[in-house]
Short mmCIF file of C-alpha atoms in Angstrom, two decimals:
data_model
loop_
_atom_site.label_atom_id
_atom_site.label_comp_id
_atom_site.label_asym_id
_atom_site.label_seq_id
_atom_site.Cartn_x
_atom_site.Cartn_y
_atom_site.Cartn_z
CA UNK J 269 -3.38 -12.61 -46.38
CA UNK J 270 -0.09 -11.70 -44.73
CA UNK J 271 1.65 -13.74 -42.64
CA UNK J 272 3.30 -13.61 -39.47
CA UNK J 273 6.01 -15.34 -37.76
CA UNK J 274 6.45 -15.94 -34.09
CA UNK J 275 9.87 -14.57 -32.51
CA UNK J 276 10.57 -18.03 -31.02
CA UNK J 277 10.56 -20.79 -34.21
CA UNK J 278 8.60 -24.08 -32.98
CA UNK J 279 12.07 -25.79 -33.86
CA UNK J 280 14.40 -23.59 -31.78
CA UNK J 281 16.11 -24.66 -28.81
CA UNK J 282 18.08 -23.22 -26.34
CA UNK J 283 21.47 -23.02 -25.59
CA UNK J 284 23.50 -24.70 -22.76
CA UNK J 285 23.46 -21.68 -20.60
CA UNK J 286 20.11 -21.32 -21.13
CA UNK J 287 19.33 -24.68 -20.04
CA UNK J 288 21.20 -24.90 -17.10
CA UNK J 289 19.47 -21.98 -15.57
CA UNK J 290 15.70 -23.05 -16.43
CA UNK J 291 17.32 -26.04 -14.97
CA UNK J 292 17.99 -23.96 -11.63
CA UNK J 293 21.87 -24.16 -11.71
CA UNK J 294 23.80 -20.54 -11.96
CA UNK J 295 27.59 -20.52 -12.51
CA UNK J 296 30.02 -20.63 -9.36
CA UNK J 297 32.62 -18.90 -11.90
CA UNK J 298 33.14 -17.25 -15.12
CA UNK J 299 36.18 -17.15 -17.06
CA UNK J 300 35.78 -15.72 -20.48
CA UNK J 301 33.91 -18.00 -22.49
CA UNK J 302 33.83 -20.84 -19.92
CA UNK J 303 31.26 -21.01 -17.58
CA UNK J 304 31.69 -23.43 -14.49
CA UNK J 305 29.24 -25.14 -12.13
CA UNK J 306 28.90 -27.44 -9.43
CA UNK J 307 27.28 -30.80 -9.36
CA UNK J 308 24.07 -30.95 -11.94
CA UNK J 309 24.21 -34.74 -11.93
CA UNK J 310 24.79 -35.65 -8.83
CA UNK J 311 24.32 -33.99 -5.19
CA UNK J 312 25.79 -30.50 -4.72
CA UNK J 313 28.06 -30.57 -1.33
CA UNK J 314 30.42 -27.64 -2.26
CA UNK J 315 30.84 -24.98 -4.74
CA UNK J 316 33.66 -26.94 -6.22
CA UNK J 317 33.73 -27.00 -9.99
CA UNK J 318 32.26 -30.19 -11.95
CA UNK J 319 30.84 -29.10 -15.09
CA UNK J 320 32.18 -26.98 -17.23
CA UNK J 321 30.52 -25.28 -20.48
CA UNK J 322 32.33 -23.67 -23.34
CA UNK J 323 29.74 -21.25 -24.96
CA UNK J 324 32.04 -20.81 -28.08
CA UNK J 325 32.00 -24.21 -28.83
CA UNK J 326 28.51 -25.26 -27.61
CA UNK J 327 30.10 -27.91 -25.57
CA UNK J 328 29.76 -29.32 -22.01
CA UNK J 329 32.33 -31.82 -19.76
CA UNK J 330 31.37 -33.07 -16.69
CA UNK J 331 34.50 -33.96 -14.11
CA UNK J 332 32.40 -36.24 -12.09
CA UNK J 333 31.28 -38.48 -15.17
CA UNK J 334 34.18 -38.31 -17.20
CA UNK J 335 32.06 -37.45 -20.57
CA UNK J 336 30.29 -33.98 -22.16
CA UNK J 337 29.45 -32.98 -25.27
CA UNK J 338 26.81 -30.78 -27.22
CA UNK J 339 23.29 -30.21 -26.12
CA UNK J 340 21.65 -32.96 -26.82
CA UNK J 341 24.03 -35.32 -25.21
CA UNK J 342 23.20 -33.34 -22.21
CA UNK J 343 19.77 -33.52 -22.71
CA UNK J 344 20.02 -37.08 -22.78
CA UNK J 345 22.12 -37.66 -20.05
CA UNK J 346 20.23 -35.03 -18.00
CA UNK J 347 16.72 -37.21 -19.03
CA UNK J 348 17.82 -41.09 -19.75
CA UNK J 349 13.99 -41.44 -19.73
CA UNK J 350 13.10 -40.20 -22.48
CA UNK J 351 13.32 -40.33 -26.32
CA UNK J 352 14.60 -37.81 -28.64
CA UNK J 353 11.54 -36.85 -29.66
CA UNK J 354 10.23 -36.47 -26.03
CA UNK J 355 13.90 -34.31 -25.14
CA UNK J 356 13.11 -31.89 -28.33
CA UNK J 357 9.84 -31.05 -26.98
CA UNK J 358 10.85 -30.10 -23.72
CA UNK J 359 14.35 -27.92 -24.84
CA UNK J 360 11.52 -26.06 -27.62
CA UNK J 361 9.19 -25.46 -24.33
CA UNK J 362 12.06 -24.06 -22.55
CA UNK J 363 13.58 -22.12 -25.23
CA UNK J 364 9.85 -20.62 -25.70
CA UNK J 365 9.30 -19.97 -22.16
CA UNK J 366 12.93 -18.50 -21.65
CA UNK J 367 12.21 -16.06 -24.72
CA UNK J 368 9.16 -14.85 -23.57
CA UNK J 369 10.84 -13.92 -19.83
CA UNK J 370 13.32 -11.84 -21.96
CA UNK J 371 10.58 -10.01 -23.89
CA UNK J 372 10.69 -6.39 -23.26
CA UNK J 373 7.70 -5.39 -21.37
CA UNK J 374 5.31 -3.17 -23.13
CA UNK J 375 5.18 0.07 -21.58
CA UNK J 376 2.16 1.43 -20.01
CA UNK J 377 0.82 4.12 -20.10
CA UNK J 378 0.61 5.98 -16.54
CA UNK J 379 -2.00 6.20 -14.39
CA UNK J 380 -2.63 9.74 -13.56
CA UNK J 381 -3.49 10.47 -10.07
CA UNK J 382 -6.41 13.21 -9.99
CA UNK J 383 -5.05 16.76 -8.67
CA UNK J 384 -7.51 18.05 -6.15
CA UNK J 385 -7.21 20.92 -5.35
CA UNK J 386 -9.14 23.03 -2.04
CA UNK J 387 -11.04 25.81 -3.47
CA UNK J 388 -12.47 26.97 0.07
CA UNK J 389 -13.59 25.84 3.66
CA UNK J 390 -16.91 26.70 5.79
CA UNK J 391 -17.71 25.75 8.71
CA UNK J 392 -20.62 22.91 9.11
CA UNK J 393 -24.10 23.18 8.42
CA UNK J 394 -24.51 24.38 4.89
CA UNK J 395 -24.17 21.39 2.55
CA UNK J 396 -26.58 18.60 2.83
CA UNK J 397 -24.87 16.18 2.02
CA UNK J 398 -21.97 16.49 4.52
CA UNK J 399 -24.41 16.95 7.27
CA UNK J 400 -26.39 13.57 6.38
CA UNK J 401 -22.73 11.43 6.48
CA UNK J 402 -22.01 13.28 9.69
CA UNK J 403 -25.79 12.19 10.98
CA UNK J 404 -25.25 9.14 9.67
CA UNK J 405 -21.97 7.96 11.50
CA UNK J 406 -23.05 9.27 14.26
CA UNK J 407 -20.52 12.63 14.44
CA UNK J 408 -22.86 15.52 14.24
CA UNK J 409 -23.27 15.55 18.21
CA UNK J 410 -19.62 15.13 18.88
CA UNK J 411 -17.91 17.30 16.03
CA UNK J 412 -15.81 20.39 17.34
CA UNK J 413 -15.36 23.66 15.31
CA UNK J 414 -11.95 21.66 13.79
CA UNK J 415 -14.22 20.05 11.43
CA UNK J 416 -15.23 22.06 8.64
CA UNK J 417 -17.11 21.36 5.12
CA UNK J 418 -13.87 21.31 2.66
CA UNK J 419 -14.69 22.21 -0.87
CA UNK J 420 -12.29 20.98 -3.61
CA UNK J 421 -12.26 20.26 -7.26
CA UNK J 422 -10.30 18.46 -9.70
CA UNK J 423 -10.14 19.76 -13.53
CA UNK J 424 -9.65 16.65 -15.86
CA UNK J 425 -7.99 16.38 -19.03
CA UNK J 426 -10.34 18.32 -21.46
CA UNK J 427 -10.42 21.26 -18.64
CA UNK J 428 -13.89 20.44 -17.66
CA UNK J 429 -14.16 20.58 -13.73
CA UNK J 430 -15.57 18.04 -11.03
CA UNK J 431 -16.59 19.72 -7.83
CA UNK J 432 -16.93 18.02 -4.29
CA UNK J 433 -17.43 18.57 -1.07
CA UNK J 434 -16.86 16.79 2.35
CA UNK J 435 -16.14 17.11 6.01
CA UNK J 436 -12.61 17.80 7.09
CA UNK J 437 -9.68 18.96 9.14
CA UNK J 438 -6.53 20.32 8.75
CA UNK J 439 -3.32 18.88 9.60
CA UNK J 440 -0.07 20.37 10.28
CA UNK J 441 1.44 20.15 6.81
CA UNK J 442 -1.89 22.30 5.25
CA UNK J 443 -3.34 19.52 3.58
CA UNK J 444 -7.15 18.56 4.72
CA UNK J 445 -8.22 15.20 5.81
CA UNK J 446 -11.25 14.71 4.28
CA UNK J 447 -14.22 12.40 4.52
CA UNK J 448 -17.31 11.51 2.90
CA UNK J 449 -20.03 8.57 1.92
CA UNK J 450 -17.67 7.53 -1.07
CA UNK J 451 -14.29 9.24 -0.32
CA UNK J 452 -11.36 8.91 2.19
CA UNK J 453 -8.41 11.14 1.19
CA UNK J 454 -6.00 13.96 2.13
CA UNK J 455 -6.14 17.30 -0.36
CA UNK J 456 -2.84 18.22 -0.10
CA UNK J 457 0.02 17.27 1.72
CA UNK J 458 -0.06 14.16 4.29
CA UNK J 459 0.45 15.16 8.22
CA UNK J 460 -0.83 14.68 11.25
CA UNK J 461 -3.22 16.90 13.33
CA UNK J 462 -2.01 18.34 16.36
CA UNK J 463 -4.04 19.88 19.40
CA UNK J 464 -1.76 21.55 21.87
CA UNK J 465 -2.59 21.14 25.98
CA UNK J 466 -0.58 19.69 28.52
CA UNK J 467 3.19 19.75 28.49
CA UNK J 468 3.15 16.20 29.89
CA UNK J 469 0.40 14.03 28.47
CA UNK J 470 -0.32 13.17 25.22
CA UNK J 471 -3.00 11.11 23.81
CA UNK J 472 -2.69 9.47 20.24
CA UNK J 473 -5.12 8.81 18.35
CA UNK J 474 -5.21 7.35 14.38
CA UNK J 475 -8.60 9.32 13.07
CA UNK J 476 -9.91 12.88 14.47
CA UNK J 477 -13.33 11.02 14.34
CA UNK J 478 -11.77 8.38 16.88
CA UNK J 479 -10.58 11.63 19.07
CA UNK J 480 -14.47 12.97 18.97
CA UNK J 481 -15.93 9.55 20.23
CA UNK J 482 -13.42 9.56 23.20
CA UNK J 483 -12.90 13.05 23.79
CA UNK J 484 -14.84 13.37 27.14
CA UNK J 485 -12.39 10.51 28.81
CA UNK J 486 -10.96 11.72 31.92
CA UNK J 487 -7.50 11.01 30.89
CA UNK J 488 -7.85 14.07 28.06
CA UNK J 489 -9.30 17.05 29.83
CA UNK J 490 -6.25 18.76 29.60
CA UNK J 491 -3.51 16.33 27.53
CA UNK J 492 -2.26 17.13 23.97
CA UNK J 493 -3.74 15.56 21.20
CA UNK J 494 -2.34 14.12 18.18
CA UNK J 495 -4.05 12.47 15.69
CA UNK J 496 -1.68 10.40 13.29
CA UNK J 497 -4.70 10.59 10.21
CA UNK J 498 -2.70 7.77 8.64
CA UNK J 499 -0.33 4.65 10.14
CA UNK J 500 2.50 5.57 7.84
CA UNK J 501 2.95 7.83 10.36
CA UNK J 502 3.43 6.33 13.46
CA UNK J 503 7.53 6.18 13.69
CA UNK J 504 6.61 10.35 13.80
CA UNK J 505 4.36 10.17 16.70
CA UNK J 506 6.77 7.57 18.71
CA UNK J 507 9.42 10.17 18.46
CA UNK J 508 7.02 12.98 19.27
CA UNK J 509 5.64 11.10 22.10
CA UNK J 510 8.85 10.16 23.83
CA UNK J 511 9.12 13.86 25.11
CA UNK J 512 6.79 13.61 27.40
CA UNK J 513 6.30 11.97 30.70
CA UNK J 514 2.74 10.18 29.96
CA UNK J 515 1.68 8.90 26.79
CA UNK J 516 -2.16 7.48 25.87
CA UNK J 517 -2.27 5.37 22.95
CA UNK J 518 -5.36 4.84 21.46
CA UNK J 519 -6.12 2.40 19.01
CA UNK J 520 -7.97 -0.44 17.07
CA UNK J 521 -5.49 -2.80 15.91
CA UNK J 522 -7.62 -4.58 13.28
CA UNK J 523 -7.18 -1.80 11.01
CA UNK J 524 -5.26 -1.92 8.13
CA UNK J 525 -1.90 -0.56 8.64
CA UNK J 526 -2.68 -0.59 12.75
CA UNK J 527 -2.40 -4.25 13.56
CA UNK J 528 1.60 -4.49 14.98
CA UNK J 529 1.17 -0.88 16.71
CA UNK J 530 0.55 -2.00 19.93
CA UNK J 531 3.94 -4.10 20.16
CA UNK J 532 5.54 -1.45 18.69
CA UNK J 533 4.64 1.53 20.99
CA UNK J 534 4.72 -1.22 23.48
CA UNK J 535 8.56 -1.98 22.74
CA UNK J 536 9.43 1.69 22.27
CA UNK J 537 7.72 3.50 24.65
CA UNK J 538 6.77 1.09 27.83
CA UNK J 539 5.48 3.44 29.71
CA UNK J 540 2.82 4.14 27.46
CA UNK J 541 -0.68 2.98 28.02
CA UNK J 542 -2.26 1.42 25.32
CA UNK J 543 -5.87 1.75 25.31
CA UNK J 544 -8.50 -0.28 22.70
CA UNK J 545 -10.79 1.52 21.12
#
């Protein structure tokens, strides 16, 4: 049977450099082959130099102690505690754990991200399965003719193709927003969705499906809308929103990516009324 040897021998130890930094010390200064550091031995006040290691010669002299030497006269001096055997077992765990931090990772192999791709829209009422979710949560009463049944595919690896369908909008970068029992996801580019009224007011809002639940409020029979469709973009909608003279912010912030928006459109915008949904 063929045998195998590990790239760290059980007897190898590591060098002074090496030491020192599993240690937690770094060098204040480098000159050539000699490294310097502050205090190891005693309390570090300054970054003035104390001990100094040669790596050419594999030696070590400390100012403050008036001795050095090689490695394992550090070693013992660093641990007066223990025995040689004891100090060998530790610098052979360090020197193994030091090697495997310098192992090159093994590359992996990349995830690839499914390609969806829209094959073509209609509006709602001819796929099952969207209507049940939108019965379900409670939309079908409240959609508008913005939400549409998005069909879209992806074609995997072998070129066989998955189809799909769900309920979705469009935002202003032509991607859809879609939703469905098992899937939350834009086809297409990210944006947000924008519904144009009033030159003044705008109302914000971080799903379309929180815009349908509220949409009879007084405050938005004739305001803009704009619905962010995901928090990354809510710098966007604070500069959007500081054009006009009243701004409505709606929004839950328990959600993920939602729970500091408050302060912020709070801090940015004060005249902005933020409103809990």
């Amino acid at each position: 049977m063929t045998s195998y040897k590990s790239n760290t021998p059980s007897n190898e130890t590591p060098d002074l450099l090496t030491l020192l930094k599993a240690l937690g010390h770094e060098p204040i200064s480098i000159n050539g082959d000699e490294f310097g550091y502050a205090s190891v031995f005693g309390k570090r006040t300054n970054n003035k130099i104390v001990l100094t290691v040669n790596q050419q010669f594999k030696s070590w002299f400390d100012s403050s102690l008036g001795k050095g030497g090689n490695l394992m006269d550090f070693a013992r001096t660093y641990w007066p505690d223990l025995s040689t055997e004891q100090i060998e077992e530790k610098l052979r765990e360090i020197q193994a754990r030091s090697a495997k931090k310098d192992r090159p990772l093994r590359k992996r192999k990349a995830t690839k991200i499914p390609d969806y791709r829209v094959a073509r829209t209609r509006p709602l009422g001819y796929n099952n399965e969207v209507t049940d979710f939108l019965m379900e949560s409670g939309l079908w009463e409240l959609v508008d003719l913005n939400i549409r049944e998005v069909y879209y595919y992806v074609t995997d690896q072998k070129g066989k193709r998955k189809d799909f369908c769900a309920a979705g909008w469009l935002n202003e970068n032509g991607g859809w927003e879609v939703r469905a029992q098992n899937y939350t996801g834009c086809i297409g580019t990210k944006g947000m969705t924008f519904n144009p009224g009033s030159y003044s007011i705008l109302a914000i809002f971080p799903e379309y499906v929180d815009y349908l639940k509220r949409r009879n409020d007084k405050h938005l029979q004739y305001a803009s809308v704009l619905i962010l469709n995901h928090p990354e973009f809510l710098s966007a909608a604070l500069k959007r929103a500081s054009h006009y003279e009243k701004v409505l912010f709606y929004v839950d912030d328990t959600r993920i990516g939602y729970q500091s928006a408050r302060e912020v459109f709070t801090d940015k915008l004060p005249h902005a009324e933020v409103i809990h949904l």
